[in-house]
Amino acid sequence: MTKNISRPGSRRTFLAETAFGCGALVLGSQGFAACAAAEKETPPVLKIGLLTDMHYAEKVTAGNRHYRDSLRKIRPAVDHFNKVKADFAVELGDFVDEAPTLEEELAYVEKIEAEFARFKGDRHYVLGNHCVSRLKKEEFLSSCGQRRKEKRAYYSFDRGGFHFVVLDACFRSDGVPYGRKNFKWTDTEIPPVERKWLAADLQKNSRPTIVFAHQRLDVGGSYGVKSAVKVRKILEDSGRVLAVFQGHNHVNDHKVIGGVHYVTLAALIEGALAKGNNAWSVLEVYPGGVLKVDGFHHQEDYSLAAD
Ligand SMILES: [Zn+2]
């Protein structure tokens, strides 16, 4: 498989960042060869397949958004997750794009869900603004086979000695949940009730933690969650959160704020499949909390040292 075909400079970034990240695994600076050898001897405790912003819809291409192609772009990603035996997979939102009718939009969800369901492991869904534009949250989640007794889209779970949190920022700033086209995409919020749940969830947890969100928690402006500063404080105060993985912005980005890594993932939808465009990654979780993002096509690679 060709990696990162559209980004000739990315390998250099990867090597530099890997050497930095590996410092947490190897005492002292022993160079990249020793670092690579140590990583080879230490397999990841978890592998997690990551996808974001598929925007699948049966409609004509708009700009760089090749809506129809997403159905075929997700297939090699899922094949790859199966090949590396990923422990679970997360789609970080905007699974589908808008259809002319509710029925057609549900049909889009069913079609792309059938592709994602080829993954032979647990699947997790972060709500994106496009997932619940026309559809109500329960309609979207139930058509993905996600029926949870708590009747909310944010939740947490443990796996391999790590804690994982799925957030839902598809609320207006007045706390009303998205659905039936009742919102502006720039008005995105994690309301007080969810922030309270998050603080309590992190407080009772003693494991290193990874968070998944659609809208960004590391910026203000149109792409950022309105209460991002408050949410970040909750994450920082817990002392447990290693990283937040997010989508929404369709660009690669990485920031460290208050000792927490914020990684924005590239969108799968961008670019024509016929020209080799795609984006996905496998997140490798190492003992001690070092995280490695193994990115494909437009997705950057990262090696993130635990603080
Ligand atoms: Zn999107």
Short mmCIF file of N, CA and C and ligand atoms in Angstrom, two decimals, residues 52-55 65 93-94 97 129-130 214 247-250 267 269-270, ligand 1:
data_model
loop_
_atom_site.label_atom_id
_atom_site.label_comp_id
_atom_site.label_asym_id
_atom_site.label_seq_id
_atom_site.Cartn_x
_atom_site.Cartn_y
_atom_site.Cartn_z
N THR A 52 -12.18 10.01 9.88
CA THR A 52 -13.07 11.14 10.17
C THR A 52 -13.56 11.82 8.90
N ASP A 53 -14.68 12.49 9.01
CA ASP A 53 -15.24 13.34 7.96
C ASP A 53 -15.34 12.65 6.60
N MET A 54 -16.16 11.61 6.58
CA MET A 54 -16.42 10.86 5.35
C MET A 54 -17.44 11.57 4.47
N HIS A 55 -18.44 12.22 5.09
CA HIS A 55 -19.46 13.01 4.36
C HIS A 55 -20.08 12.23 3.20
N ARG A 65 -14.78 18.18 -2.31
CA ARG A 65 -15.56 17.17 -1.58
C ARG A 65 -16.18 16.18 -2.57
N GLY A 93 -16.88 11.42 13.21
CA GLY A 93 -17.97 12.32 12.88
C GLY A 93 -18.03 12.75 11.43
N ASP A 94 -19.22 13.23 11.05
CA ASP A 94 -19.55 13.55 9.66
C ASP A 94 -19.41 12.30 8.78
N ASP A 97 -23.36 13.12 4.57
CA ASP A 97 -23.71 14.52 4.30
C ASP A 97 -25.20 14.59 4.00
N ASN A 129 -21.54 17.28 13.17
CA ASN A 129 -22.67 18.16 12.85
C ASN A 129 -23.46 17.67 11.64
N HIS A 130 -22.78 17.07 10.66
CA HIS A 130 -23.50 16.57 9.48
C HIS A 130 -24.27 15.28 9.78
N HIS A 214 -15.55 15.45 17.80
CA HIS A 214 -15.62 15.89 16.40
C HIS A 214 -15.13 17.34 16.30
N GLY A 247 -11.85 15.87 14.59
CA GLY A 247 -11.97 16.02 13.14
C GLY A 247 -12.48 17.40 12.81
N HIS A 248 -13.54 17.48 11.94
CA HIS A 248 -14.31 18.70 11.70
C HIS A 248 -13.65 19.73 10.80
N ASN A 249 -12.34 19.94 10.97
CA ASN A 249 -11.66 21.03 10.27
C ASN A 249 -11.04 20.58 8.95
N HIS A 250 -11.01 19.25 8.70
CA HIS A 250 -10.51 18.64 7.46
C HIS A 250 -9.03 18.90 7.22
N ALA A 267 -9.55 14.85 6.72
CA ALA A 267 -10.86 14.33 6.30
C ALA A 267 -10.71 13.31 5.18
N ILE A 269 -13.00 12.57 3.05
CA ILE A 269 -13.73 12.98 1.83
C ILE A 269 -12.89 13.79 0.84
N GLU A 270 -11.85 14.46 1.31
CA GLU A 270 -11.17 15.44 0.46
C GLU A 270 -10.41 14.78 -0.70
ZN ZN B 1 -16.59 17.44 7.96
#
